[in-house]
Amino acid sequence: MGEPQPIHHQLLVAFSHSNRAMLSRSRAAGLKPGQPKVLEYVVFHEGCSQRDIARACVMDKSTVTSVVTRMEEEGLLERRARPGDRREVEIRLTRPGRDAAEKVLRYRDEVDDIAWGNLTHEERTELSALLARVIHHFEDAEEKGR
């Protein structure tokens, strides 16, 4: 099998292909960059905060603010004061936002099908577990300032 290829490069190439596939699909639905992953997160975490979105989607807080603001202006999301703590704002999908999120989930499944290709269930499970470990390594290094 030989030596493994540099993982950094492999991750970049895989991300580029995946991102391009998602962007082409979501652009056709009128979504802008950043919006699909926010919709995908919010559909499963209704009432989340912008901080939650930033953390889960690995986005800068200022980027999340601008993406959420644009999505609110486009009628996909709404911000509401959190019951019991009016200083906290929660993010909720509107009906058009829910429809857009359903499209994003279909696109996600299409892109995942391309990525998984003919990998067996066992290979998929192993790759998923290995990538989770790689992600953990990066998160751990970021926490330690490396």
PDB file of N, CA, C and O in Angstrom, residues 3-58:
ATOM      1  N   GLU A   3       3.296   4.423   1.643  1.00  0.00           N
ATOM      2  CA  GLU A   3       3.152   5.433   2.697  1.00  0.00           C
ATOM      3  C   GLU A   3       1.844   6.205   2.528  1.00  0.00           C
ATOM      4  O   GLU A   3       1.421   6.461   1.398  1.00  0.00           O
ATOM      5  N   PRO A   4       1.239   6.602   3.652  1.00  0.00           N
ATOM      6  CA  PRO A   4       0.022   7.409   3.540  1.00  0.00           C
ATOM      7  C   PRO A   4       0.336   8.784   2.964  1.00  0.00           C
ATOM      8  O   PRO A   4       1.423   9.318   3.173  1.00  0.00           O
ATOM      9  N   GLN A   5      -0.604   9.307   2.218  1.00  0.00           N
ATOM     10  CA  GLN A   5      -0.481  10.657   1.668  1.00  0.00           C
ATOM     11  C   GLN A   5      -0.642  11.661   2.797  1.00  0.00           C
ATOM     12  O   GLN A   5      -1.262  11.355   3.822  1.00  0.00           O
ATOM     13  N   PRO A   6      -0.122  12.880   2.645  1.00  0.00           N
ATOM     14  CA  PRO A   6      -0.304  13.894   3.687  1.00  0.00           C
ATOM     15  C   PRO A   6      -1.797  14.128   3.933  1.00  0.00           C
ATOM     16  O   PRO A   6      -2.548  14.433   3.003  1.00  0.00           O
ATOM     17  N   ILE A   7      -2.211  13.928   5.176  1.00  0.00           N
ATOM     18  CA  ILE A   7      -3.630  14.035   5.504  1.00  0.00           C
ATOM     19  C   ILE A   7      -4.156  15.449   5.265  1.00  0.00           C
ATOM     20  O   ILE A   7      -5.301  15.633   4.855  1.00  0.00           O
ATOM     21  N   HIS A   8      -3.321  16.449   5.517  1.00  0.00           N
ATOM     22  CA  HIS A   8      -3.735  17.832   5.311  1.00  0.00           C
ATOM     23  C   HIS A   8      -4.228  18.027   3.875  1.00  0.00           C
ATOM     24  O   HIS A   8      -5.291  18.591   3.633  1.00  0.00           O
ATOM     25  N   HIS A   9      -3.450  17.540   2.930  1.00  0.00           N
ATOM     26  CA  HIS A   9      -3.823  17.693   1.521  1.00  0.00           C
ATOM     27  C   HIS A   9      -5.084  16.897   1.194  1.00  0.00           C
ATOM     28  O   HIS A   9      -5.981  17.393   0.500  1.00  0.00           O
ATOM     29  N   GLN A  10      -5.168  15.678   1.690  1.00  0.00           N
ATOM     30  CA  GLN A  10      -6.346  14.853   1.421  1.00  0.00           C
ATOM     31  C   GLN A  10      -7.619  15.499   1.972  1.00  0.00           C
ATOM     32  O   GLN A  10      -8.665  15.483   1.321  1.00  0.00           O
ATOM     33  N   LEU A  11      -7.520  16.052   3.186  1.00  0.00           N
ATOM     34  CA  LEU A  11      -8.688  16.723   3.778  1.00  0.00           C
ATOM     35  C   LEU A  11      -9.084  17.941   2.955  1.00  0.00           C
ATOM     36  O   LEU A  11     -10.276  18.187   2.738  1.00  0.00           O
ATOM     37  N   LEU A  12      -8.098  18.717   2.500  1.00  0.00           N
ATOM     38  CA  LEU A  12      -8.389  19.895   1.668  1.00  0.00           C
ATOM     39  C   LEU A  12      -9.068  19.504   0.360  1.00  0.00           C
ATOM     40  O   LEU A  12     -10.051  20.133  -0.056  1.00  0.00           O
ATOM     41  N   VAL A  13      -8.559  18.481  -0.289  1.00  0.00           N
ATOM     42  CA  VAL A  13      -9.131  18.040  -1.564  1.00  0.00           C
ATOM     43  C   VAL A  13     -10.550  17.509  -1.350  1.00  0.00           C
ATOM     44  O   VAL A  13     -11.476  17.856  -2.094  1.00  0.00           O
ATOM     45  N   ALA A  14     -10.728  16.678  -0.318  1.00  0.00           N
ATOM     46  CA  ALA A  14     -12.062  16.137  -0.033  1.00  0.00           C
ATOM     47  C   ALA A  14     -13.038  17.265   0.280  1.00  0.00           C
ATOM     48  O   ALA A  14     -14.176  17.289  -0.228  1.00  0.00           O
ATOM     49  N   PHE A  15     -12.614  18.230   1.099  1.00  0.00           N
ATOM     50  CA  PHE A  15     -13.479  19.364   1.419  1.00  0.00           C
ATOM     51  C   PHE A  15     -13.826  20.159   0.168  1.00  0.00           C
ATOM     52  O   PHE A  15     -14.984  20.543  -0.036  1.00  0.00           O
ATOM     53  N   SER A  16     -12.846  20.416  -0.686  1.00  0.00           N
ATOM     54  CA  SER A  16     -13.096  21.203  -1.895  1.00  0.00           C
ATOM     55  C   SER A  16     -14.144  20.540  -2.783  1.00  0.00           C
ATOM     56  O   SER A  16     -15.062  21.203  -3.273  1.00  0.00           O
ATOM     57  N   HIS A  17     -14.019  19.251  -2.976  1.00  0.00           N
ATOM     58  CA  HIS A  17     -15.000  18.534  -3.806  1.00  0.00           C
ATOM     59  C   HIS A  17     -16.380  18.537  -3.153  1.00  0.00           C
ATOM     60  O   HIS A  17     -17.384  18.797  -3.811  1.00  0.00           O
ATOM     61  N   SER A  18     -16.420  18.251  -1.873  1.00  0.00           N
ATOM     62  CA  SER A  18     -17.699  18.225  -1.150  1.00  0.00           C
ATOM     63  C   SER A  18     -18.351  19.600  -1.160  1.00  0.00           C
ATOM     64  O   SER A  18     -19.554  19.741  -1.417  1.00  0.00           O
ATOM     65  N   ASN A  19     -17.559  20.621  -0.887  1.00  0.00           N
ATOM     66  CA  ASN A  19     -18.073  21.987  -0.843  1.00  0.00           C
ATOM     67  C   ASN A  19     -18.599  22.415  -2.215  1.00  0.00           C
ATOM     68  O   ASN A  19     -19.668  23.012  -2.323  1.00  0.00           O
ATOM     69  N   ARG A  20     -17.856  22.091  -3.259  1.00  0.00           N
ATOM     70  CA  ARG A  20     -18.287  22.449  -4.614  1.00  0.00           C
ATOM     71  C   ARG A  20     -19.606  21.751  -4.967  1.00  0.00           C
ATOM     72  O   ARG A  20     -20.504  22.366  -5.551  1.00  0.00           O
ATOM     73  N   ALA A  21     -19.732  20.499  -4.585  1.00  0.00           N
ATOM     74  CA  ALA A  21     -20.967  19.759  -4.867  1.00  0.00           C
ATOM     75  C   ALA A  21     -22.154  20.361  -4.111  1.00  0.00           C
ATOM     76  O   ALA A  21     -23.252  20.499  -4.667  1.00  0.00           O
ATOM     77  N   MET A  22     -21.936  20.737  -2.846  1.00  0.00           N
ATOM     78  CA  MET A  22     -23.024  21.363  -2.070  1.00  0.00           C
ATOM     79  C   MET A  22     -23.357  22.747  -2.613  1.00  0.00           C
ATOM     80  O   MET A  22     -24.524  23.110  -2.729  1.00  0.00           O
ATOM     81  N   LEU A  23     -22.321  23.530  -2.935  1.00  0.00           N
ATOM     82  CA  LEU A  23     -22.554  24.887  -3.437  1.00  0.00           C
ATOM     83  C   LEU A  23     -23.331  24.885  -4.745  1.00  0.00           C
ATOM     84  O   LEU A  23     -24.242  25.694  -4.930  1.00  0.00           O
ATOM     85  N   SER A  24     -22.987  23.980  -5.660  1.00  0.00           N
ATOM     86  CA  SER A  24     -23.699  23.966  -6.938  1.00  0.00           C
ATOM     87  C   SER A  24     -25.164  23.623  -6.746  1.00  0.00           C
ATOM     88  O   SER A  24     -26.040  24.226  -7.372  1.00  0.00           O
ATOM     89  N   ARG A  25     -25.453  22.701  -5.848  1.00  0.00           N
ATOM     90  CA  ARG A  25     -26.848  22.331  -5.588  1.00  0.00           C
ATOM     91  C   ARG A  25     -27.595  23.454  -4.858  1.00  0.00           C
ATOM     92  O   ARG A  25     -28.700  23.811  -5.218  1.00  0.00           O
ATOM     93  N   SER A  26     -26.983  23.989  -3.819  1.00  0.00           N
ATOM     94  CA  SER A  26     -27.674  24.996  -3.008  1.00  0.00           C
ATOM     95  C   SER A  26     -27.790  26.331  -3.748  1.00  0.00           C
ATOM     96  O   SER A  26     -28.774  27.049  -3.575  1.00  0.00           O
ATOM     97  N   ARG A  27     -26.832  26.657  -4.589  1.00  0.00           N
ATOM     98  CA  ARG A  27     -26.914  27.872  -5.395  1.00  0.00           C
ATOM     99  C   ARG A  27     -28.110  27.802  -6.335  1.00  0.00           C
ATOM    100  O   ARG A  27     -28.810  28.793  -6.538  1.00  0.00           O
ATOM    101  N   ALA A  28     -28.351  26.623  -6.893  1.00  0.00           N
ATOM    102  CA  ALA A  28     -29.493  26.437  -7.796  1.00  0.00           C
ATOM    103  C   ALA A  28     -30.814  26.668  -7.053  1.00  0.00           C
ATOM    104  O   ALA A  28     -31.817  27.023  -7.662  1.00  0.00           O
ATOM    105  N   ALA A  29     -30.796  26.486  -5.735  1.00  0.00           N
ATOM    106  CA  ALA A  29     -31.992  26.718  -4.912  1.00  0.00           C
ATOM    107  C   ALA A  29     -32.030  28.147  -4.372  1.00  0.00           C
ATOM    108  O   ALA A  29     -32.903  28.483  -3.564  1.00  0.00           O
ATOM    109  N   GLY A  30     -31.060  28.978  -4.781  1.00  0.00           N
ATOM    110  CA  GLY A  30     -31.049  30.372  -4.357  1.00  0.00           C
ATOM    111  C   GLY A  30     -30.361  30.632  -3.030  1.00  0.00           C
ATOM    112  O   GLY A  30     -30.469  31.732  -2.487  1.00  0.00           O
ATOM    113  N   LEU A  31     -29.650  29.650  -2.500  1.00  0.00           N
ATOM    114  CA  LEU A  31     -28.955  29.837  -1.224  1.00  0.00           C
ATOM    115  C   LEU A  31     -27.546  30.358  -1.457  1.00  0.00           C
ATOM    116  O   LEU A  31     -26.909  30.042  -2.463  1.00  0.00           O
ATOM    117  N   LYS A  32     -27.079  31.152  -0.521  1.00  0.00           N
ATOM    118  CA  LYS A  32     -25.743  31.739  -0.579  1.00  0.00           C
ATOM    119  C   LYS A  32     -24.778  30.890   0.254  1.00  0.00           C
ATOM    120  O   LYS A  32     -25.203  30.137   1.129  1.00  0.00           O
ATOM    121  N   PRO A  33     -23.452  31.042   0.007  1.00  0.00           N
ATOM    122  CA  PRO A  33     -22.477  30.300   0.820  1.00  0.00           C
ATOM    123  C   PRO A  33     -22.695  30.555   2.314  1.00  0.00           C
ATOM    124  O   PRO A  33     -22.986  31.671   2.735  1.00  0.00           O
ATOM    125  N   GLY A  34     -22.559  29.506   3.098  1.00  0.00           N
ATOM    126  CA  GLY A  34     -22.751  29.584   4.544  1.00  0.00           C
ATOM    127  C   GLY A  34     -24.170  29.255   4.967  1.00  0.00           C
ATOM    128  O   GLY A  34     -24.397  28.735   6.056  1.00  0.00           O
ATOM    129  N   GLN A  35     -25.138  29.540   4.113  1.00  0.00           N
ATOM    130  CA  GLN A  35     -26.530  29.314   4.478  1.00  0.00           C
ATOM    131  C   GLN A  35     -26.899  27.834   4.604  1.00  0.00           C
ATOM    132  O   GLN A  35     -27.612  27.467   5.551  1.00  0.00           O
ATOM    133  N   PRO A  36     -26.433  26.952   3.700  1.00  0.00           N
ATOM    134  CA  PRO A  36     -26.814  25.538   3.834  1.00  0.00           C
ATOM    135  C   PRO A  36     -26.418  24.926   5.174  1.00  0.00           C
ATOM    136  O   PRO A  36     -27.222  24.250   5.815  1.00  0.00           O
ATOM    137  N   LYS A  37     -25.184  25.178   5.631  1.00  0.00           N
ATOM    138  CA  LYS A  37     -24.775  24.545   6.884  1.00  0.00           C
ATOM    139  C   LYS A  37     -25.506  25.145   8.074  1.00  0.00           C
ATOM    140  O   LYS A  37     -25.783  24.446   9.042  1.00  0.00           O
ATOM    141  N   VAL A  38     -25.868  26.422   8.004  1.00  0.00           N
ATOM    142  CA  VAL A  38     -26.659  27.019   9.078  1.00  0.00           C
ATOM    143  C   VAL A  38     -28.052  26.394   9.089  1.00  0.00           C
ATOM    144  O   VAL A  38     -28.562  26.014  10.149  1.00  0.00           O
ATOM    145  N   LEU A  39     -28.668  26.258   7.919  1.00  0.00           N
ATOM    146  CA  LEU A  39     -29.990  25.629   7.854  1.00  0.00           C
ATOM    147  C   LEU A  39     -29.946  24.192   8.371  1.00  0.00           C
ATOM    148  O   LEU A  39     -30.828  23.774   9.126  1.00  0.00           O
ATOM    149  N   GLU A  40     -28.919  23.457   7.962  1.00  0.00           N
ATOM    150  CA  GLU A  40     -28.790  22.065   8.398  1.00  0.00           C
ATOM    151  C   GLU A  40     -28.650  21.978   9.918  1.00  0.00           C
ATOM    152  O   GLU A  40     -29.215  21.093  10.550  1.00  0.00           O
ATOM    153  N   TYR A  41     -27.921  22.908  10.508  1.00  0.00           N
ATOM    154  CA  TYR A  41     -27.767  22.894  11.958  1.00  0.00           C
ATOM    155  C   TYR A  41     -29.067  23.295  12.655  1.00  0.00           C
ATOM    156  O   TYR A  41     -29.521  22.614  13.574  1.00  0.00           O
ATOM    157  N   VAL A  42     -29.666  24.389  12.218  1.00  0.00           N
ATOM    158  CA  VAL A  42     -30.844  24.918  12.910  1.00  0.00           C
ATOM    159  C   VAL A  42     -32.033  23.961  12.802  1.00  0.00           C
ATOM    160  O   VAL A  42     -32.806  23.833  13.755  1.00  0.00           O
ATOM    161  N   VAL A  43     -32.173  23.255  11.689  1.00  0.00           N
ATOM    162  CA  VAL A  43     -33.308  22.342  11.554  1.00  0.00           C
ATOM    163  C   VAL A  43     -33.280  21.267  12.647  1.00  0.00           C
ATOM    164  O   VAL A  43     -34.326  20.800  13.098  1.00  0.00           O
ATOM    165  N   PHE A  44     -32.091  20.907  13.117  1.00  0.00           N
ATOM    166  CA  PHE A  44     -31.966  19.896  14.175  1.00  0.00           C
ATOM    167  C   PHE A  44     -31.771  20.509  15.565  1.00  0.00           C
ATOM    168  O   PHE A  44     -31.774  19.788  16.565  1.00  0.00           O
ATOM    169  N   HIS A  45     -31.575  21.841  15.613  1.00  0.00           N
ATOM    170  CA  HIS A  45     -31.320  22.523  16.895  1.00  0.00           C
ATOM    171  C   HIS A  45     -32.137  23.808  16.982  1.00  0.00           C
ATOM    172  O   HIS A  45     -31.597  24.886  17.246  1.00  0.00           O
ATOM    173  N   GLU A  46     -33.407  23.676  16.723  1.00  0.00           N
ATOM    174  CA  GLU A  46     -34.324  24.823  16.751  1.00  0.00           C
ATOM    175  C   GLU A  46     -34.201  25.544  18.096  1.00  0.00           C
ATOM    176  O   GLU A  46     -34.170  24.914  19.152  1.00  0.00           O
ATOM    177  N   GLY A  47     -34.107  26.860  18.062  1.00  0.00           N
ATOM    178  CA  GLY A  47     -33.976  27.646  19.287  1.00  0.00           C
ATOM    179  C   GLY A  47     -32.545  27.813  19.760  1.00  0.00           C
ATOM    180  O   GLY A  47     -32.301  28.310  20.853  1.00  0.00           O
ATOM    181  N   CYS A  48     -31.580  27.439  18.905  1.00  0.00           N
ATOM    182  CA  CYS A  48     -30.164  27.571  19.265  1.00  0.00           C
ATOM    183  C   CYS A  48     -29.755  29.044  19.250  1.00  0.00           C
ATOM    184  O   CYS A  48     -30.497  29.912  18.796  1.00  0.00           O
ATOM    185  N   SER A  49     -28.561  29.311  19.746  1.00  0.00           N
ATOM    186  CA  SER A  49     -28.013  30.665  19.729  1.00  0.00           C
ATOM    187  C   SER A  49     -27.041  30.789  18.557  1.00  0.00           C
ATOM    188  O   SER A  49     -26.609  29.783  17.977  1.00  0.00           O
ATOM    189  N   GLN A  50     -26.674  32.026  18.235  1.00  0.00           N
ATOM    190  CA  GLN A  50     -25.661  32.245  17.206  1.00  0.00           C
ATOM    191  C   GLN A  50     -24.332  31.646  17.639  1.00  0.00           C
ATOM    192  O   GLN A  50     -23.574  31.135  16.815  1.00  0.00           O
ATOM    193  N   ARG A  51     -24.057  31.668  18.929  1.00  0.00           N
ATOM    194  CA  ARG A  51     -22.823  31.071  19.459  1.00  0.00           C
ATOM    195  C   ARG A  51     -22.818  29.563  19.174  1.00  0.00           C
ATOM    196  O   ARG A  51     -21.789  29.000  18.801  1.00  0.00           O
ATOM    197  N   ASP A  52     -23.985  28.920  19.358  1.00  0.00           N
ATOM    198  CA  ASP A  52     -24.092  27.488  19.072  1.00  0.00           C
ATOM    199  C   ASP A  52     -23.793  27.214  17.595  1.00  0.00           C
ATOM    200  O   ASP A  52     -23.089  26.258  17.262  1.00  0.00           O
ATOM    201  N   ILE A  53     -24.356  28.055  16.723  1.00  0.00           N
ATOM    202  CA  ILE A  53     -24.142  27.891  15.282  1.00  0.00           C
ATOM    203  C   ILE A  53     -22.660  28.045  14.956  1.00  0.00           C
ATOM    204  O   ILE A  53     -22.092  27.233  14.215  1.00  0.00           O
ATOM    205  N   ALA A  54     -22.041  29.072  15.505  1.00  0.00           N
ATOM    206  CA  ALA A  54     -20.614  29.315  15.238  1.00  0.00           C
ATOM    207  C   ALA A  54     -19.779  28.111  15.636  1.00  0.00           C
ATOM    208  O   ALA A  54     -18.903  27.663  14.875  1.00  0.00           O
ATOM    209  N   ARG A  55     -20.035  27.580  16.804  1.00  0.00           N
ATOM    210  CA  ARG A  55     -19.268  26.438  17.315  1.00  0.00           C
ATOM    211  C   ARG A  55     -19.496  25.195  16.444  1.00  0.00           C
ATOM    212  O   ARG A  55     -18.544  24.552  16.010  1.00  0.00           O
ATOM    213  N   ALA A  56     -20.757  24.881  16.183  1.00  0.00           N
ATOM    214  CA  ALA A  56     -21.082  23.652  15.464  1.00  0.00           C
ATOM    215  C   ALA A  56     -20.677  23.703  13.993  1.00  0.00           C
ATOM    216  O   ALA A  56     -20.282  22.679  13.425  1.00  0.00           O
ATOM    217  N   CYS A  57     -20.778  24.871  13.388  1.00  0.00           N
ATOM    218  CA  CYS A  57     -20.477  25.010  11.963  1.00  0.00           C
ATOM    219  C   CYS A  57     -19.050  25.472  11.707  1.00  0.00           C
ATOM    220  O   CYS A  57     -18.662  25.691  10.558  1.00  0.00           O
ATOM    221  N   VAL A  58     -18.276  25.631  12.778  1.00  0.00           N
ATOM    222  CA  VAL A  58     -16.885  26.077  12.705  1.00  0.00           C
ATOM    223  C   VAL A  58     -16.813  27.362  11.869  1.00  0.00           C
ATOM    224  O   VAL A  58     -16.126  27.439  10.851  1.00  0.00           O
TER     225      VAL A  58
END
